[in-house]
XYZ file of C-alpha atoms in Angstrom:
329
model
C -60.067 -19.767 -15.440
C -57.782 -18.430 -18.169
C -54.803 -16.145 -17.545
C -52.709 -14.096 -19.980
C -49.029 -13.984 -18.973
C -46.820 -11.328 -20.540
C -43.157 -12.256 -20.668
C -44.411 -15.823 -20.510
C -41.329 -17.340 -22.152
C -38.934 -15.741 -19.671
C -37.522 -17.061 -16.408
C -40.295 -15.963 -14.073
C -43.142 -15.972 -16.588
C -42.496 -19.492 -17.843
C -42.285 -20.875 -14.305
C -45.507 -19.072 -13.378
C -47.090 -20.554 -16.504
C -46.110 -24.072 -15.448
C -47.514 -23.544 -11.960
C -50.764 -22.249 -13.455
C -51.088 -25.286 -15.720
C -50.517 -27.615 -12.777
C -53.260 -25.751 -10.883
C -55.728 -26.293 -13.725
C -55.560 -22.718 -15.039
C -55.567 -22.226 -18.822
C -52.826 -19.918 -20.077
C -52.035 -17.623 -22.978
C -48.542 -16.147 -23.354
C -47.123 -13.029 -24.970
C -43.364 -12.708 -25.356
C -41.178 -10.901 -27.872
C -38.445 -13.552 -27.329
C -35.801 -10.864 -26.903
C -34.618 -12.849 -23.889
C -37.264 -15.562 -23.571
C -36.739 -19.070 -24.914
C -39.143 -20.251 -27.639
C -39.190 -23.729 -26.088
C -40.730 -22.274 -22.918
C -43.814 -21.327 -24.931
C -44.344 -24.568 -26.826
C -47.919 -25.826 -26.518
C -48.865 -22.824 -24.395
C -50.727 -20.486 -26.772
C -47.622 -18.335 -27.275
C -48.046 -15.123 -29.253
C -44.668 -13.751 -30.319
C -44.647 -9.980 -30.253
C -44.397 -6.767 -28.307
C -46.787 -5.981 -25.454
C -47.311 -2.546 -27.043
C -48.519 -4.055 -30.329
C -52.216 -3.169 -30.153
C -53.036 -5.219 -33.254
C -51.518 -8.364 -31.750
C -53.207 -7.767 -28.395
C -56.495 -7.361 -30.210
C -55.933 -10.722 -31.866
C -55.124 -12.334 -28.522
C -58.295 -11.100 -26.812
C -60.395 -11.872 -29.893
C -59.151 -15.457 -29.985
C -59.345 -15.805 -26.189
C -62.387 -13.804 -25.077
C -62.489 -15.767 -21.825
C -59.281 -14.292 -20.340
C -60.019 -13.636 -16.670
C -56.786 -11.985 -15.528
C -53.359 -10.841 -16.687
C -50.040 -11.566 -14.993
C -47.676 -8.871 -16.274
C -44.104 -10.185 -16.124
C -42.692 -8.616 -19.303
C -39.868 -6.180 -18.517
C -36.228 -5.419 -18.972
C -34.548 -6.233 -15.662
C -30.750 -5.717 -15.710
C -29.859 -2.936 -13.276
C -26.493 -1.855 -14.781
C -28.079 -1.868 -18.229
C -30.845 0.393 -16.937
C -28.240 2.847 -15.659
C -26.576 2.905 -19.086
C -29.872 3.086 -21.009
C -32.517 4.744 -18.823
C -34.623 5.937 -21.754
C -34.784 2.426 -23.158
C -35.881 1.102 -19.775
C -38.542 3.745 -19.237
C -39.874 3.044 -22.717
C -39.891 -0.762 -22.355
C -41.123 -1.015 -18.781
C -43.365 2.033 -18.414
C -44.323 3.330 -21.850
C -45.178 -0.067 -23.288
C -47.009 -1.072 -20.128
C -49.279 1.956 -20.527
C -50.141 0.846 -24.077
C -50.778 -2.690 -22.824
C -53.030 -1.463 -20.029
C -55.007 0.745 -22.407
C -55.623 -2.263 -24.632
C -56.658 -4.440 -21.701
C -59.014 -1.766 -20.397
C -60.605 -1.373 -23.829
C -61.056 -5.146 -23.989
C -62.766 -5.195 -20.605
C -60.034 -7.205 -18.864
C -59.917 -5.765 -15.368
C -57.741 -8.016 -13.181
C -53.991 -7.302 -13.223
C -51.236 -9.049 -11.266
C -48.022 -7.075 -11.655
C -44.482 -8.398 -11.249
C -42.907 -5.681 -9.138
C -39.690 -5.794 -7.151
C -38.231 -5.284 -3.710
C -35.790 -2.975 -5.500
C -38.385 -0.256 -4.905
C -37.441 -0.203 -1.194
C -34.595 1.751 0.386
C -32.948 -1.540 1.390
C -30.047 0.015 3.255
C -30.492 -1.386 6.744
C -30.171 -5.171 6.453
C -33.450 -5.426 8.377
C -36.929 -6.613 7.457
C -39.260 -4.454 5.408
C -43.019 -4.641 5.038
C -45.221 -3.145 2.363
C -45.191 0.251 4.090
C -41.392 0.442 3.895
C -39.640 3.506 2.521
C -39.792 3.653 -1.279
C -36.407 4.787 -2.611
C -35.495 3.183 -5.956
C -31.749 3.213 -6.542
C -31.721 2.552 -10.303
C -33.784 3.374 -13.383
C -34.943 -0.271 -13.387
C -36.302 0.067 -9.853
C -37.826 3.436 -10.714
C -39.783 1.820 -13.560
C -41.371 -0.563 -11.066
C -42.381 2.326 -8.822
C -43.878 4.158 -11.791
C -45.944 1.194 -12.963
C -47.168 0.608 -9.424
C -48.315 4.237 -9.292
C -50.034 3.899 -12.672
C -51.896 0.821 -11.487
C -52.820 2.519 -8.203
C -54.275 5.508 -10.037
C -56.001 3.412 -12.708
C -57.552 1.261 -9.992
C -58.779 4.376 -8.185
C -60.370 5.522 -11.455
C -62.153 2.196 -11.861
C -60.165 0.960 -14.868
C -58.773 -2.122 -13.123
C -58.267 -3.943 -9.920
C -54.598 -4.755 -9.389
C -52.191 -6.659 -7.155
C -48.511 -5.675 -7.209
C -46.286 -8.533 -6.070
C -42.950 -7.209 -4.848
C -40.424 -9.980 -5.484
C -37.333 -10.205 -3.373
C -34.454 -12.262 -4.894
C -35.536 -15.231 -7.036
C -33.118 -18.138 -7.405
C -33.343 -21.733 -8.549
C -35.388 -23.269 -11.348
C -38.492 -25.332 -11.849
C -37.689 -28.363 -9.636
C -38.532 -30.650 -12.580
C -36.127 -28.635 -14.765
C -38.725 -27.702 -17.354
C -37.725 -24.019 -17.178
C -35.080 -21.846 -15.577
C -32.816 -18.880 -16.164
C -32.159 -18.243 -19.854
C -28.810 -16.662 -19.022
C -26.149 -19.244 -18.075
C -24.101 -16.529 -16.304
C -26.570 -14.413 -14.295
C -25.322 -11.299 -12.545
C -26.799 -11.978 -9.093
C -24.654 -13.235 -6.220
C -25.398 -16.930 -6.785
C -24.588 -16.551 -10.475
C -21.267 -14.934 -9.605
C -20.523 -17.731 -7.137
C -21.250 -20.312 -9.855
C -19.042 -18.406 -12.297
C -16.188 -18.213 -9.791
C -16.398 -21.939 -9.113
C -16.406 -22.791 -12.819
C -13.410 -20.549 -13.524
C -11.377 -21.665 -10.529
C -11.073 -18.084 -9.292
C -11.974 -16.990 -5.744
C -15.381 -15.431 -5.184
C -15.254 -11.801 -4.038
C -17.299 -10.758 -1.015
C -17.726 -7.042 -1.635
C -18.120 -5.295 1.689
C -17.631 -6.933 5.060
C -18.587 -4.068 7.369
C -22.342 -3.927 6.865
C -24.688 -3.865 9.853
C -25.593 -7.533 9.407
C -24.899 -10.556 11.584
C -21.620 -11.369 9.822
C -20.777 -8.072 8.118
C -21.583 -9.191 4.572
C -24.549 -7.990 2.557
C -27.937 -9.621 3.054
C -30.724 -10.601 0.656
C -33.951 -12.608 0.825
C -33.515 -15.461 -1.663
C -36.857 -16.934 -2.700
C -37.075 -20.093 -4.783
C -38.656 -19.338 -8.154
C -41.145 -22.192 -7.736
C -42.405 -20.724 -4.458
C -42.690 -17.411 -6.301
C -44.719 -19.075 -9.052
C -47.091 -20.650 -6.540
C -47.711 -17.208 -5.044
C -48.939 -16.039 -8.457
C -51.335 -18.959 -8.605
C -52.662 -17.972 -5.188
C -52.989 -14.350 -6.334
C -55.135 -15.171 -9.366
C -57.205 -17.748 -7.509
C -57.926 -15.329 -4.648
C -57.911 -12.176 -6.734
C -61.454 -11.027 -6.013
C -60.954 -11.482 -2.268
C -57.645 -9.612 -2.239
C -58.367 -6.726 -4.630
C -62.003 -5.909 -3.936
C -64.117 -3.132 -5.393
C -63.679 -1.282 -2.090
C -59.858 -1.707 -2.084
C -58.988 -2.259 -5.733
C -55.200 -1.937 -5.435
C -53.017 -4.080 -3.183
C -49.275 -4.553 -2.662
C -47.827 -7.821 -1.348
C -44.223 -8.773 -0.543
C -42.997 -12.140 -1.788
C -39.961 -13.500 0.032
C -39.018 -16.114 2.592
C -39.240 -13.762 5.554
C -35.595 -14.411 6.417
C -32.383 -12.861 5.173
C -29.344 -14.742 3.916
C -25.951 -13.047 4.021
C -23.351 -13.431 1.297
C -21.251 -15.578 3.614
C -24.276 -17.788 4.315
C -24.955 -18.105 0.581
C -21.370 -19.261 0.087
C -21.857 -21.799 2.877
C -25.052 -23.074 1.221
C -23.170 -23.476 -2.072
C -20.454 -25.439 -0.280
C -23.039 -27.676 1.408
C -24.770 -28.452 -1.880
C -21.586 -29.071 -3.888
C -19.624 -30.700 -1.085
C -16.623 -28.590 -2.043
C -14.938 -25.560 -0.533
C -15.227 -22.259 -2.378
C -12.222 -19.932 -2.032
C -13.268 -16.359 -1.227
C -11.570 -12.997 -1.028
C -12.853 -9.964 0.826
C -12.943 -6.618 -0.946
C -14.265 -3.141 -0.267
C -17.846 -2.054 -0.883
C -18.707 -1.138 -4.459
C -20.405 2.156 -5.320
C -24.151 1.720 -4.978
C -23.960 -1.366 -2.760
C -26.391 -1.634 0.145
C -26.671 -3.811 3.224
C -29.915 -5.219 1.794
C -33.187 -6.249 3.369
C -35.490 -9.213 3.781
C -39.232 -9.453 3.313
C -41.776 -9.231 6.074
C -44.376 -11.557 4.588
C -47.293 -11.390 7.010
C -49.596 -9.946 4.364
C -48.875 -12.746 1.884
C -49.567 -15.315 4.595
C -52.797 -13.590 5.560
C -54.407 -12.705 2.234
C -52.912 -15.343 -0.077
C -52.492 -18.106 2.523
C -49.039 -18.577 1.020
C -45.585 -18.970 2.465
C -42.287 -19.911 0.855
C -41.411 -23.530 1.587
C -38.083 -24.108 -0.131
C -34.681 -23.390 1.404
C -31.713 -21.526 0.019
C -30.012 -24.920 -0.377
C -32.926 -26.034 -2.574
C -32.489 -22.912 -4.675
C -28.751 -23.482 -5.097
C -29.274 -27.154 -5.942
C -31.905 -26.433 -8.584
C -29.883 -23.562 -10.060
C -26.886 -25.852 -10.505
C -29.017 -28.632 -11.980
C -30.616 -26.198 -14.430
C -27.216 -24.804 -15.485
C -26.147 -28.360 -16.323
C -29.357 -28.935 -18.282
C -29.023 -25.629 -20.109
C -25.645 -26.685 -21.439
C -27.227 -29.776 -22.998
C -30.119 -27.754 -24.452
C -27.797 -25.249 -26.099
């Protein structure tokens, strides 16, 4: 089996690529290296360029006519940036995906695994959500994921593709062997902000303490990136069983099936580091939500996959990767 991975030199794509290699799957990568690291593509058939470059895509499929499936990870992903530049996000994540899909269809490549996001859900309750949950994207970034899902749904109905949309919850950590990880040493998610607070000696701010969660702080479902990568392997290996000719489009949540509050994430950080982390409590920020966690019964049933790593594992690997990144740079 051979799989093309777009965004294959990025955080998720490179980790998925490693998991594929370990599973005996041949890989080809496309990445424009706008955020990806060139080292993540070394020895992995990396083509440097834009997913909307039809000439380059033609070269890829000509040189690799045995591509069986595509894992589409390429996207811009920073929520505040999407609010400031919605047109850029719709172009990068939707417009360029349409060009990519047209090229894949013309090349006869009909299996698509799409990196979607739990950001498509309403996410306001702090409760679990399954794949039938209310779709209510709260940012242009999230809206781009909804749009691409709809495009794939309609293209699958028309017979152009079969597709699986994997709705990621909150990836943390790094490849446990530290071959790949986050390119950004100061990520904007909660764990990144905790790490930044610790490094600076400033208290970490818990924004909002009156949510309808078990301790009042916001809740997320933190999934280790290696578990996430293994789910992609399961998706391509079981693709024809999951996305059949009769039901050519499927959506699957990827999470741990359990929420972690901000206070619990702080506690995990303290357990891993063995040091106390000073915190301050502040009011909710505009746009904040209680959050949600994944109901993962479908992933367990159709992919025979469940997350195995804990939030402590994710924190530990994130810290180890941050140390390694400093030596690489």
